[in-house]
């Protein structure tokens, strides 16, 4: 029975070759449904819109990962709600070529991540307050911005150099690579690689052989290709 | 030219440990396809998200703080 407060929560778009398993609870414990339009299929849930929490993030990825098992889907960002199944069908029809192009780009591939972190915590920028420096709040703000930019430039150069020590060894098995420098104060770089599904073991073996002095490497994946489908479509 | 998708053998999941929360958050909150006019909208190039039905629009970084998700320190666990 459709409740008036229900909305559609979207997980991913894929080719209409596999339905979600019957026992796959997702966000809010709601069952995972699918809607097919031609050669496309959307995996979704139907429930009242709810505030996000960590469990919901994990549930989103659990459903996307289940889709990834059978064939690489185009994952949606967390938090994509639309009104109802009619709107979903209209979305698939309207953006059919975009989704097919994205599926062609990532088909047969998965994403692997390599994150470089500081072996020990270091603060990159000291916090300055107007009270401590005796400056007015506006001037203190500008001083903080100037200090942050200076530290940022040096930090980015170091991040670029260290990321450059990691990329070449792994680029060989990758179709595409995305590098993010200093996404947060404790992460030096984060590199995502789009690789063939059959290359995961080879990629892991190569990553395990890497040893960069002063950097701790954290490997993750396989993921659905979140980093390689970063596009917006009209709802 | 169409690429023929053969039936795939199982992906080698690294289930020796759960993935780090920061790796999950970086992907599902910041990446993936976005439906405009949906939960996330852009104002002056800044992506904003609803944190709740009655909540004020906020940035992704603020949403992380509200969710209590730390995005640094350590390579494993949450």
JSON list of N, CA and C in Angstrom, two decimals, chain A residues 49 51-53 57-58 61 65 69 74-81 104 107 111 113 115 121 180 184 186 190 192 197 200-201 204 216 218 223 226-227 229 231-233 235, chain B residues 3 5 8 10-15 18-25 27-36 38-40 47 50-51 53 67 69 71-75:
[
{"chain": "A", "resi": 49, "resn": "UNK", "atom": "N", "xyz": [10.83, 10.20, 3.63]},
{"chain": "A", "resi": 49, "resn": "UNK", "atom": "CA", "xyz": [12.13, 10.87, 3.69]},
{"chain": "A", "resi": 49, "resn": "UNK", "atom": "C", "xyz": [12.55, 11.00, 5.15]},
{"chain": "A", "resi": 51, "resn": "UNK", "atom": "N", "xyz": [16.00, 11.79, 8.05]},
{"chain": "A", "resi": 51, "resn": "UNK", "atom": "CA", "xyz": [17.28, 12.44, 8.28]},
{"chain": "A", "resi": 51, "resn": "UNK", "atom": "C", "xyz": [18.40, 11.43, 8.09]},
{"chain": "A", "resi": 52, "resn": "UNK", "atom": "N", "xyz": [19.51, 11.84, 7.47]},
{"chain": "A", "resi": 52, "resn": "UNK", "atom": "CA", "xyz": [20.60, 10.88, 7.25]},
{"chain": "A", "resi": 52, "resn": "UNK", "atom": "C", "xyz": [21.35, 10.58, 8.53]},
{"chain": "A", "resi": 53, "resn": "UNK", "atom": "N", "xyz": [21.86, 9.35, 8.62]},
{"chain": "A", "resi": 53, "resn": "UNK", "atom": "CA", "xyz": [22.73, 8.97, 9.72]},
{"chain": "A", "resi": 53, "resn": "UNK", "atom": "C", "xyz": [23.74, 7.95, 9.17]},
{"chain": "A", "resi": 57, "resn": "UNK", "atom": "N", "xyz": [24.13, 5.76, 5.45]},
{"chain": "A", "resi": 57, "resn": "UNK", "atom": "CA", "xyz": [25.26, 5.78, 4.52]},
{"chain": "A", "resi": 57, "resn": "UNK", "atom": "C", "xyz": [25.72, 4.35, 4.23]},
{"chain": "A", "resi": 58, "resn": "UNK", "atom": "N", "xyz": [25.83, 3.55, 5.29]},
{"chain": "A", "resi": 58, "resn": "UNK", "atom": "CA", "xyz": [26.30, 2.18, 5.12]},
{"chain": "A", "resi": 58, "resn": "UNK", "atom": "C", "xyz": [25.27, 1.36, 4.34]},
{"chain": "A", "resi": 61, "resn": "UNK", "atom": "N", "xyz": [25.57, 2.10, 0.61]},
{"chain": "A", "resi": 61, "resn": "UNK", "atom": "CA", "xyz": [26.70, 1.41, -0.01]},
{"chain": "A", "resi": 61, "resn": "UNK", "atom": "C", "xyz": [26.45, -0.10, -0.08]},
{"chain": "A", "resi": 65, "resn": "UNK", "atom": "N", "xyz": [26.76, -2.00, -3.45]},
{"chain": "A", "resi": 65, "resn": "UNK", "atom": "CA", "xyz": [27.74, -3.07, -3.54]},
{"chain": "A", "resi": 65, "resn": "UNK", "atom": "C", "xyz": [27.09, -4.37, -4.04]},
{"chain": "A", "resi": 69, "resn": "UNK", "atom": "N", "xyz": [28.06, -6.51, -7.54]},
{"chain": "A", "resi": 69, "resn": "UNK", "atom": "CA", "xyz": [28.44, -7.92, -7.58]},
{"chain": "A", "resi": 69, "resn": "UNK", "atom": "C", "xyz": [28.20, -8.53, -8.95]},
{"chain": "A", "resi": 74, "resn": "UNK", "atom": "N", "xyz": [25.90, 2.41, -12.23]},
{"chain": "A", "resi": 74, "resn": "UNK", "atom": "CA", "xyz": [26.23, 3.83, -12.03]},
{"chain": "A", "resi": 74, "resn": "UNK", "atom": "C", "xyz": [25.65, 4.22, -10.67]},
{"chain": "A", "resi": 75, "resn": "UNK", "atom": "N", "xyz": [26.49, 4.44, -9.66]},
{"chain": "A", "resi": 75, "resn": "UNK", "atom": "CA", "xyz": [25.98, 4.74, -8.33]},
{"chain": "A", "resi": 75, "resn": "UNK", "atom": "C", "xyz": [25.52, 6.20, -8.21]},
{"chain": "A", "resi": 76, "resn": "UNK", "atom": "N", "xyz": [24.43, 6.38, -7.47]},
{"chain": "A", "resi": 76, "resn": "UNK", "atom": "CA", "xyz": [23.98, 7.73, -7.14]},
{"chain": "A", "resi": 76, "resn": "UNK", "atom": "C", "xyz": [24.69, 8.20, -5.87]},
{"chain": "A", "resi": 77, "resn": "UNK", "atom": "N", "xyz": [24.82, 9.50, -5.74]},
{"chain": "A", "resi": 77, "resn": "UNK", "atom": "CA", "xyz": [25.29, 10.04, -4.47]},
{"chain": "A", "resi": 77, "resn": "UNK", "atom": "C", "xyz": [24.25, 9.74, -3.41]},
{"chain": "A", "resi": 78, "resn": "UNK", "atom": "N", "xyz": [24.69, 9.67, -2.15]},
{"chain": "A", "resi": 78, "resn": "UNK", "atom": "CA", "xyz": [23.77, 9.49, -1.05]},
{"chain": "A", "resi": 78, "resn": "UNK", "atom": "C", "xyz": [22.77, 10.65, -0.99]},
{"chain": "A", "resi": 79, "resn": "UNK", "atom": "N", "xyz": [21.53, 10.32, -0.71]},
{"chain": "A", "resi": 79, "resn": "UNK", "atom": "CA", "xyz": [20.56, 11.38, -0.44]},
{"chain": "A", "resi": 79, "resn": "UNK", "atom": "C", "xyz": [19.75, 11.84, -1.63]},
{"chain": "A", "resi": 80, "resn": "UNK", "atom": "N", "xyz": [19.67, 11.03, -2.67]},
{"chain": "A", "resi": 80, "resn": "UNK", "atom": "CA", "xyz": [18.91, 11.43, -3.85]},
{"chain": "A", "resi": 80, "resn": "UNK", "atom": "C", "xyz": [17.47, 10.91, -3.75]},
{"chain": "A", "resi": 81, "resn": "UNK", "atom": "N", "xyz": [16.56, 11.81, -3.42]},
{"chain": "A", "resi": 81, "resn": "UNK", "atom": "CA", "xyz": [15.15, 11.48, -3.31]},
{"chain": "A", "resi": 81, "resn": "UNK", "atom": "C", "xyz": [14.39, 12.07, -4.49]},
{"chain": "A", "resi": 104, "resn": "UNK", "atom": "N", "xyz": [28.49, 2.80, -20.30]},
{"chain": "A", "resi": 104, "resn": "UNK", "atom": "CA", "xyz": [29.52, 2.39, -21.25]},
{"chain": "A", "resi": 104, "resn": "UNK", "atom": "C", "xyz": [30.91, 2.74, -20.72]},
{"chain": "A", "resi": 107, "resn": "UNK", "atom": "N", "xyz": [31.40, 0.28, -17.56]},
{"chain": "A", "resi": 107, "resn": "UNK", "atom": "CA", "xyz": [31.06, -1.12, -17.70]},
{"chain": "A", "resi": 107, "resn": "UNK", "atom": "C", "xyz": [32.27, -2.02, -17.62]},
{"chain": "A", "resi": 111, "resn": "UNK", "atom": "N", "xyz": [36.13, 0.57, -8.99]},
{"chain": "A", "resi": 111, "resn": "UNK", "atom": "CA", "xyz": [36.99, 1.63, -8.47]},
{"chain": "A", "resi": 111, "resn": "UNK", "atom": "C", "xyz": [37.80, 1.10, -7.29]},
{"chain": "A", "resi": 113, "resn": "UNK", "atom": "N", "xyz": [40.62, 2.55, -4.28]},
{"chain": "A", "resi": 113, "resn": "UNK", "atom": "CA", "xyz": [41.09, 3.79, -3.68]},
{"chain": "A", "resi": 113, "resn": "UNK", "atom": "C", "xyz": [42.40, 3.57, -2.93]},
{"chain": "A", "resi": 115, "resn": "UNK", "atom": "N", "xyz": [44.59, 5.84, -0.21]},
{"chain": "A", "resi": 115, "resn": "UNK", "atom": "CA", "xyz": [44.60, 7.06, 0.60]},
{"chain": "A", "resi": 115, "resn": "UNK", "atom": "C", "xyz": [45.92, 7.14, 1.33]},
{"chain": "A", "resi": 121, "resn": "UNK", "atom": "N", "xyz": [49.45, 12.31, 13.81]},
{"chain": "A", "resi": 121, "resn": "UNK", "atom": "CA", "xyz": [48.61, 13.48, 13.58]},
{"chain": "A", "resi": 121, "resn": "UNK", "atom": "C", "xyz": [49.44, 14.76, 13.69]},
{"chain": "A", "resi": 180, "resn": "UNK", "atom": "N", "xyz": [42.91, 13.51, -5.53]},
{"chain": "A", "resi": 180, "resn": "UNK", "atom": "CA", "xyz": [42.48, 14.64, -4.71]},
{"chain": "A", "resi": 180, "resn": "UNK", "atom": "C", "xyz": [43.59, 14.92, -3.70]},
{"chain": "A", "resi": 184, "resn": "UNK", "atom": "N", "xyz": [41.22, 16.56, 3.48]},
{"chain": "A", "resi": 184, "resn": "UNK", "atom": "CA", "xyz": [41.00, 16.98, 4.87]},
{"chain": "A", "resi": 184, "resn": "UNK", "atom": "C", "xyz": [42.37, 17.07, 5.54]},
{"chain": "A", "resi": 186, "resn": "UNK", "atom": "N", "xyz": [44.05, 15.65, 7.71]},
{"chain": "A", "resi": 186, "resn": "UNK", "atom": "CA", "xyz": [44.89, 14.51, 8.06]},
{"chain": "A", "resi": 186, "resn": "UNK", "atom": "C", "xyz": [45.16, 13.58, 6.88]},
{"chain": "A", "resi": 190, "resn": "UNK", "atom": "N", "xyz": [44.28, 11.40, -1.88]},
{"chain": "A", "resi": 190, "resn": "UNK", "atom": "CA", "xyz": [43.36, 10.29, -2.09]},
{"chain": "A", "resi": 190, "resn": "UNK", "atom": "C", "xyz": [43.29, 10.08, -3.60]},
{"chain": "A", "resi": 192, "resn": "UNK", "atom": "N", "xyz": [41.79, 7.69, -6.69]},
{"chain": "A", "resi": 192, "resn": "UNK", "atom": "CA", "xyz": [40.85, 6.66, -7.11]},
{"chain": "A", "resi": 192, "resn": "UNK", "atom": "C", "xyz": [41.22, 6.18, -8.50]},
{"chain": "A", "resi": 197, "resn": "UNK", "atom": "N", "xyz": [37.42, -5.19, -13.84]},
{"chain": "A", "resi": 197, "resn": "UNK", "atom": "CA", "xyz": [36.98, -6.03, -12.73]},
{"chain": "A", "resi": 197, "resn": "UNK", "atom": "C", "xyz": [37.96, -7.16, -12.47]},
{"chain": "A", "resi": 200, "resn": "UNK", "atom": "N", "xyz": [41.54, -6.60, -10.04]},
{"chain": "A", "resi": 200, "resn": "UNK", "atom": "CA", "xyz": [41.56, -6.20, -8.63]},
{"chain": "A", "resi": 200, "resn": "UNK", "atom": "C", "xyz": [42.72, -6.85, -7.89]},
{"chain": "A", "resi": 201, "resn": "UNK", "atom": "N", "xyz": [42.92, -8.15, -8.10]},
{"chain": "A", "resi": 201, "resn": "UNK", "atom": "CA", "xyz": [44.00, -8.84, -7.37]},
{"chain": "A", "resi": 201, "resn": "UNK", "atom": "C", "xyz": [45.37, -8.27, -7.76]},
{"chain": "A", "resi": 204, "resn": "UNK", "atom": "N", "xyz": [45.83, -4.92, -6.11]},
{"chain": "A", "resi": 204, "resn": "UNK", "atom": "CA", "xyz": [46.13, -5.06, -4.68]},
{"chain": "A", "resi": 204, "resn": "UNK", "atom": "C", "xyz": [47.59, -5.49, -4.48]},
{"chain": "A", "resi": 216, "resn": "UNK", "atom": "N", "xyz": [51.47, 6.70, 5.28]},
{"chain": "A", "resi": 216, "resn": "UNK", "atom": "CA", "xyz": [50.80, 5.43, 5.53]},
{"chain": "A", "resi": 216, "resn": "UNK", "atom": "C", "xyz": [49.73, 5.28, 4.46]},
{"chain": "A", "resi": 218, "resn": "UNK", "atom": "N", "xyz": [46.43, 3.54, 2.75]},
{"chain": "A", "resi": 218, "resn": "UNK", "atom": "CA", "xyz": [45.23, 2.76, 3.07]},
{"chain": "A", "resi": 218, "resn": "UNK", "atom": "C", "xyz": [44.54, 2.42, 1.76]},
{"chain": "A", "resi": 223, "resn": "UNK", "atom": "N", "xyz": [35.02, -0.66, -5.18]},
{"chain": "A", "resi": 223, "resn": "UNK", "atom": "CA", "xyz": [33.84, 0.16, -5.05]},
{"chain": "A", "resi": 223, "resn": "UNK", "atom": "C", "xyz": [33.10, 0.23, -6.39]},
{"chain": "A", "resi": 226, "resn": "UNK", "atom": "N", "xyz": [31.99, 5.50, -8.02]},
{"chain": "A", "resi": 226, "resn": "UNK", "atom": "CA", "xyz": [31.47, 6.80, -7.58]},
{"chain": "A", "resi": 226, "resn": "UNK", "atom": "C", "xyz": [32.28, 7.97, -8.16]},
{"chain": "A", "resi": 227, "resn": "UNK", "atom": "N", "xyz": [33.61, 7.81, -8.21]},
{"chain": "A", "resi": 227, "resn": "UNK", "atom": "CA", "xyz": [34.48, 8.93, -8.59]},
{"chain": "A", "resi": 227, "resn": "UNK", "atom": "C", "xyz": [34.51, 9.18, -10.09]},
{"chain": "A", "resi": 229, "resn": "UNK", "atom": "N", "xyz": [31.65, 8.95, -12.18]},
{"chain": "A", "resi": 229, "resn": "UNK", "atom": "CA", "xyz": [30.32, 9.25, -12.70]},
{"chain": "A", "resi": 229, "resn": "UNK", "atom": "C", "xyz": [29.81, 10.54, -12.05]},
{"chain": "A", "resi": 231, "resn": "UNK", "atom": "N", "xyz": [28.44, 13.41, -12.33]},
{"chain": "A", "resi": 231, "resn": "UNK", "atom": "CA", "xyz": [27.66, 14.29, -13.19]},
{"chain": "A", "resi": 231, "resn": "UNK", "atom": "C", "xyz": [26.33, 14.58, -12.55]},
{"chain": "A", "resi": 232, "resn": "UNK", "atom": "N", "xyz": [25.73, 15.66, -12.97]},
{"chain": "A", "resi": 232, "resn": "UNK", "atom": "CA", "xyz": [24.40, 16.02, -12.47]},
{"chain": "A", "resi": 232, "resn": "UNK", "atom": "C", "xyz": [23.38, 15.83, -13.56]},
{"chain": "A", "resi": 233, "resn": "UNK", "atom": "N", "xyz": [22.22, 15.32, -13.19]},
{"chain": "A", "resi": 233, "resn": "UNK", "atom": "CA", "xyz": [21.11, 15.19, -14.14]},
{"chain": "A", "resi": 233, "resn": "UNK", "atom": "C", "xyz": [19.91, 15.90, -13.55]},
{"chain": "A", "resi": 235, "resn": "UNK", "atom": "N", "xyz": [16.34, 16.44, -12.18]},
{"chain": "A", "resi": 235, "resn": "UNK", "atom": "CA", "xyz": [15.34, 15.58, -11.56]},
{"chain": "A", "resi": 235, "resn": "UNK", "atom": "C", "xyz": [13.95, 15.90, -12.06]},
{"chain": "B", "resi": 3, "resn": "UNK", "atom": "N", "xyz": [30.61, -2.94, -26.24]},
{"chain": "B", "resi": 3, "resn": "UNK", "atom": "CA", "xyz": [31.46, -3.83, -25.46]},
{"chain": "B", "resi": 3, "resn": "UNK", "atom": "C", "xyz": [30.58, -4.96, -24.95]},
{"chain": "B", "resi": 5, "resn": "UNK", "atom": "N", "xyz": [29.55, -7.69, -22.49]},
{"chain": "B", "resi": 5, "resn": "UNK", "atom": "CA", "xyz": [29.82, -8.00, -21.09]},
{"chain": "B", "resi": 5, "resn": "UNK", "atom": "C", "xyz": [29.65, -9.49, -20.88]},
{"chain": "B", "resi": 8, "resn": "UNK", "atom": "N", "xyz": [30.55, -12.50, -15.18]},
{"chain": "B", "resi": 8, "resn": "UNK", "atom": "CA", "xyz": [31.74, -12.18, -14.42]},
{"chain": "B", "resi": 8, "resn": "UNK", "atom": "C", "xyz": [31.95, -13.19, -13.31]},
{"chain": "B", "resi": 10, "resn": "UNK", "atom": "N", "xyz": [33.20, -13.84, -9.46]},
{"chain": "B", "resi": 10, "resn": "UNK", "atom": "CA", "xyz": [32.97, -13.01, -8.28]},
{"chain": "B", "resi": 10, "resn": "UNK", "atom": "C", "xyz": [34.14, -12.05, -8.06]},
{"chain": "B", "resi": 11, "resn": "UNK", "atom": "N", "xyz": [33.81, -10.81, -7.75]},
{"chain": "B", "resi": 11, "resn": "UNK", "atom": "CA", "xyz": [34.85, -9.85, -7.41]},
{"chain": "B", "resi": 11, "resn": "UNK", "atom": "C", "xyz": [35.53, -10.29, -6.11]},
{"chain": "B", "resi": 12, "resn": "UNK", "atom": "N", "xyz": [36.85, -10.10, -6.03]},
{"chain": "B", "resi": 12, "resn": "UNK", "atom": "CA", "xyz": [37.55, -10.46, -4.79]},
{"chain": "B", "resi": 12, "resn": "UNK", "atom": "C", "xyz": [37.33, -9.39, -3.72]},
{"chain": "B", "resi": 13, "resn": "UNK", "atom": "N", "xyz": [36.27, -9.57, -2.93]},
{"chain": "B", "resi": 13, "resn": "UNK", "atom": "CA", "xyz": [36.00, -8.60, -1.88]},
{"chain": "B", "resi": 13, "resn": "UNK", "atom": "C", "xyz": [37.05, -8.73, -0.79]},
{"chain": "B", "resi": 14, "resn": "UNK", "atom": "N", "xyz": [37.49, -7.59, -0.30]},
{"chain": "B", "resi": 14, "resn": "UNK", "atom": "CA", "xyz": [38.46, -7.59, 0.78]},
{"chain": "B", "resi": 14, "resn": "UNK", "atom": "C", "xyz": [37.70, -7.58, 2.10]},
{"chain": "B", "resi": 15, "resn": "UNK", "atom": "N", "xyz": [37.21, -8.73, 2.50]},
{"chain": "B", "resi": 15, "resn": "UNK", "atom": "CA", "xyz": [36.40, -8.79, 3.72]},
{"chain": "B", "resi": 15, "resn": "UNK", "atom": "C", "xyz": [37.23, -9.13, 4.94]},
{"chain": "B", "resi": 18, "resn": "UNK", "atom": "N", "xyz": [36.32, -4.35, 7.69]},
{"chain": "B", "resi": 18, "resn": "UNK", "atom": "CA", "xyz": [35.35, -3.41, 7.15]},
{"chain": "B", "resi": 18, "resn": "UNK", "atom": "C", "xyz": [36.10, -2.23, 6.55]},
{"chain": "B", "resi": 19, "resn": "UNK", "atom": "N", "xyz": [35.56, -1.60, 5.54]},
{"chain": "B", "resi": 19, "resn": "UNK", "atom": "CA", "xyz": [36.24, -0.45, 4.97]},
{"chain": "B", "resi": 19, "resn": "UNK", "atom": "C", "xyz": [36.22, 0.71, 5.97]},
{"chain": "B", "resi": 20, "resn": "UNK", "atom": "N", "xyz": [37.19, 1.60, 5.83]},
{"chain": "B", "resi": 20, "resn": "UNK", "atom": "CA", "xyz": [37.26, 2.75, 6.71]},
{"chain": "B", "resi": 20, "resn": "UNK", "atom": "C", "xyz": [36.10, 3.69, 6.41]},
{"chain": "B", "resi": 21, "resn": "UNK", "atom": "N", "xyz": [35.54, 4.27, 7.47]},
{"chain": "B", "resi": 21, "resn": "UNK", "atom": "CA", "xyz": [34.38, 5.15, 7.31]},
{"chain": "B", "resi": 21, "resn": "UNK", "atom": "C", "xyz": [34.72, 6.33, 6.41]},
{"chain": "B", "resi": 22, "resn": "UNK", "atom": "N", "xyz": [35.95, 6.83, 6.53]},
{"chain": "B", "resi": 22, "resn": "UNK", "atom": "CA", "xyz": [36.32, 8.00, 5.74]},
{"chain": "B", "resi": 22, "resn": "UNK", "atom": "C", "xyz": [36.27, 7.68, 4.24]},
{"chain": "B", "resi": 23, "resn": "UNK", "atom": "N", "xyz": [36.64, 6.46, 3.85]},
{"chain": "B", "resi": 23, "resn": "UNK", "atom": "CA", "xyz": [36.58, 6.08, 2.44]},
{"chain": "B", "resi": 23, "resn": "UNK", "atom": "C", "xyz": [35.14, 5.99, 1.96]},
{"chain": "B", "resi": 24, "resn": "UNK", "atom": "N", "xyz": [34.25, 5.52, 2.82]},
{"chain": "B", "resi": 24, "resn": "UNK", "atom": "CA", "xyz": [32.83, 5.46, 2.47]},
{"chain": "B", "resi": 24, "resn": "UNK", "atom": "C", "xyz": [32.26, 6.86, 2.33]},
{"chain": "B", "resi": 25, "resn": "UNK", "atom": "N", "xyz": [32.51, 7.69, 3.32]},
{"chain": "B", "resi": 25, "resn": "UNK", "atom": "CA", "xyz": [31.94, 9.04, 3.34]},
{"chain": "B", "resi": 25, "resn": "UNK", "atom": "C", "xyz": [32.44, 9.86, 2.16]},
{"chain": "B", "resi": 27, "resn": "UNK", "atom": "N", "xyz": [33.11, 8.95, -0.70]},
{"chain": "B", "resi": 27, "resn": "UNK", "atom": "CA", "xyz": [32.47, 8.55, -1.95]},
{"chain": "B", "resi": 27, "resn": "UNK", "atom": "C", "xyz": [30.98, 8.85, -1.95]},
{"chain": "B", "resi": 28, "resn": "UNK", "atom": "N", "xyz": [30.26, 8.36, -0.96]},
{"chain": "B", "resi": 28, "resn": "UNK", "atom": "CA", "xyz": [28.80, 8.48, -1.04]},
{"chain": "B", "resi": 28, "resn": "UNK", "atom": "C", "xyz": [28.30, 9.90, -0.78]},
{"chain": "B", "resi": 29, "resn": "UNK", "atom": "N", "xyz": [29.06, 10.71, -0.05]},
{"chain": "B", "resi": 29, "resn": "UNK", "atom": "CA", "xyz": [28.61, 12.07, 0.21]},
{"chain": "B", "resi": 29, "resn": "UNK", "atom": "C", "xyz": [29.09, 13.07, -0.84]},
{"chain": "B", "resi": 30, "resn": "UNK", "atom": "N", "xyz": [30.20, 12.80, -1.48]},
{"chain": "B", "resi": 30, "resn": "UNK", "atom": "CA", "xyz": [30.80, 13.78, -2.38]},
{"chain": "B", "resi": 30, "resn": "UNK", "atom": "C", "xyz": [30.77, 13.39, -3.84]},
{"chain": "B", "resi": 31, "resn": "UNK", "atom": "N", "xyz": [30.55, 12.12, -4.14]},
{"chain": "B", "resi": 31, "resn": "UNK", "atom": "CA", "xyz": [30.70, 11.66, -5.53]},
{"chain": "B", "resi": 31, "resn": "UNK", "atom": "C", "xyz": [29.43, 10.94, -5.97]},
{"chain": "B", "resi": 32, "resn": "UNK", "atom": "N", "xyz": [29.50, 10.27, -7.11]},
{"chain": "B", "resi": 32, "resn": "UNK", "atom": "CA", "xyz": [28.31, 9.63, -7.63]},
{"chain": "B", "resi": 32, "resn": "UNK", "atom": "C", "xyz": [27.46, 10.62, -8.40]},
{"chain": "B", "resi": 33, "resn": "UNK", "atom": "N", "xyz": [26.45, 10.10, -9.06]},
{"chain": "B", "resi": 33, "resn": "UNK", "atom": "CA", "xyz": [25.55, 10.94, -9.86]},
{"chain": "B", "resi": 33, "resn": "UNK", "atom": "C", "xyz": [24.61, 11.71, -8.93]},
{"chain": "B", "resi": 34, "resn": "UNK", "atom": "N", "xyz": [24.39, 12.97, -9.26]},
{"chain": "B", "resi": 34, "resn": "UNK", "atom": "CA", "xyz": [23.53, 13.86, -8.48]},
{"chain": "B", "resi": 34, "resn": "UNK", "atom": "C", "xyz": [22.27, 14.15, -9.28]},
{"chain": "B", "resi": 35, "resn": "UNK", "atom": "N", "xyz": [21.13, 14.07, -8.63]},
{"chain": "B", "resi": 35, "resn": "UNK", "atom": "CA", "xyz": [19.86, 14.46, -9.25]},
{"chain": "B", "resi": 35, "resn": "UNK", "atom": "C", "xyz": [19.56, 15.89, -8.81]},
{"chain": "B", "resi": 36, "resn": "UNK", "atom": "N", "xyz": [19.68, 16.83, -9.72]},
{"chain": "B", "resi": 36, "resn": "UNK", "atom": "CA", "xyz": [19.38, 18.23, -9.38]},
{"chain": "B", "resi": 36, "resn": "UNK", "atom": "C", "xyz": [17.88, 18.36, -9.12]},
{"chain": "B", "resi": 38, "resn": "UNK", "atom": "N", "xyz": [16.75, 17.61, -6.38]},
{"chain": "B", "resi": 38, "resn": "UNK", "atom": "CA", "xyz": [16.51, 16.54, -5.42]},
{"chain": "B", "resi": 38, "resn": "UNK", "atom": "C", "xyz": [16.99, 17.01, -4.06]},
{"chain": "B", "resi": 39, "resn": "UNK", "atom": "N", "xyz": [17.49, 16.08, -3.26]},
{"chain": "B", "resi": 39, "resn": "UNK", "atom": "CA", "xyz": [17.96, 16.43, -1.93]},
{"chain": "B", "resi": 39, "resn": "UNK", "atom": "C", "xyz": [19.06, 17.48, -2.00]},
{"chain": "B", "resi": 40, "resn": "UNK", "atom": "N", "xyz": [19.93, 17.33, -2.98]},
{"chain": "B", "resi": 40, "resn": "UNK", "atom": "CA", "xyz": [21.07, 18.23, -3.07]},
{"chain": "B", "resi": 40, "resn": "UNK", "atom": "C", "xyz": [20.79, 19.30, -4.10]},
{"chain": "B", "resi": 47, "resn": "UNK", "atom": "N", "xyz": [27.43, 22.87, -3.15]},
{"chain": "B", "resi": 47, "resn": "UNK", "atom": "CA", "xyz": [26.39, 21.85, -2.98]},
{"chain": "B", "resi": 47, "resn": "UNK", "atom": "C", "xyz": [25.82, 21.90, -1.58]},
{"chain": "B", "resi": 50, "resn": "UNK", "atom": "N", "xyz": [19.89, 18.72, 2.42]},
{"chain": "B", "resi": 50, "resn": "UNK", "atom": "CA", "xyz": [18.98, 18.70, 3.55]},
{"chain": "B", "resi": 50, "resn": "UNK", "atom": "C", "xyz": [19.50, 17.71, 4.58]},
{"chain": "B", "resi": 51, "resn": "UNK", "atom": "N", "xyz": [19.55, 18.11, 5.81]},
{"chain": "B", "resi": 51, "resn": "UNK", "atom": "CA", "xyz": [19.95, 17.18, 6.85]},
{"chain": "B", "resi": 51, "resn": "UNK", "atom": "C", "xyz": [18.71, 16.53, 7.45]},
{"chain": "B", "resi": 53, "resn": "UNK", "atom": "N", "xyz": [13.98, 16.78, 7.50]},
{"chain": "B", "resi": 53, "resn": "UNK", "atom": "CA", "xyz": [12.79, 17.39, 6.91]},
{"chain": "B", "resi": 53, "resn": "UNK", "atom": "C", "xyz": [12.65, 18.86, 7.30]},
{"chain": "B", "resi": 67, "resn": "UNK", "atom": "N", "xyz": [26.50, 14.68, 11.33]},
{"chain": "B", "resi": 67, "resn": "UNK", "atom": "CA", "xyz": [26.39, 13.24, 11.43]},
{"chain": "B", "resi": 67, "resn": "UNK", "atom": "C", "xyz": [27.43, 12.66, 12.37]},
{"chain": "B", "resi": 69, "resn": "UNK", "atom": "N", "xyz": [30.62, 12.33, 11.78]},
{"chain": "B", "resi": 69, "resn": "UNK", "atom": "CA", "xyz": [31.55, 11.49, 11.06]},
{"chain": "B", "resi": 69, "resn": "UNK", "atom": "C", "xyz": [32.88, 12.19, 10.97]},
{"chain": "B", "resi": 71, "resn": "UNK", "atom": "N", "xyz": [36.53, 12.55, 9.49]},
{"chain": "B", "resi": 71, "resn": "UNK", "atom": "CA", "xyz": [37.08, 12.21, 8.18]},
{"chain": "B", "resi": 71, "resn": "UNK", "atom": "C", "xyz": [38.58, 12.15, 8.21]},
{"chain": "B", "resi": 72, "resn": "UNK", "atom": "N", "xyz": [39.17, 11.79, 9.34]},
{"chain": "B", "resi": 72, "resn": "UNK", "atom": "CA", "xyz": [40.63, 11.71, 9.34]},
{"chain": "B", "resi": 72, "resn": "UNK", "atom": "C", "xyz": [41.12, 10.79, 10.43]},
{"chain": "B", "resi": 73, "resn": "UNK", "atom": "N", "xyz": [42.42, 10.73, 10.58]},
{"chain": "B", "resi": 73, "resn": "UNK", "atom": "CA", "xyz": [43.10, 10.03, 11.67]},
{"chain": "B", "resi": 73, "resn": "UNK", "atom": "C", "xyz": [42.93, 8.52, 11.61]},
{"chain": "B", "resi": 74, "resn": "UNK", "atom": "N", "xyz": [43.91, 7.88, 11.07]},
{"chain": "B", "resi": 74, "resn": "UNK", "atom": "CA", "xyz": [43.90, 6.43, 11.08]},
{"chain": "B", "resi": 74, "resn": "UNK", "atom": "C", "xyz": [43.37, 5.88, 9.77]},
{"chain": "B", "resi": 75, "resn": "UNK", "atom": "N", "xyz": [43.82, 4.70, 9.46]},
{"chain": "B", "resi": 75, "resn": "UNK", "atom": "CA", "xyz": [43.47, 4.11, 8.17]},
{"chain": "B", "resi": 75, "resn": "UNK", "atom": "C", "xyz": [42.44, 3.01, 8.29]}
]
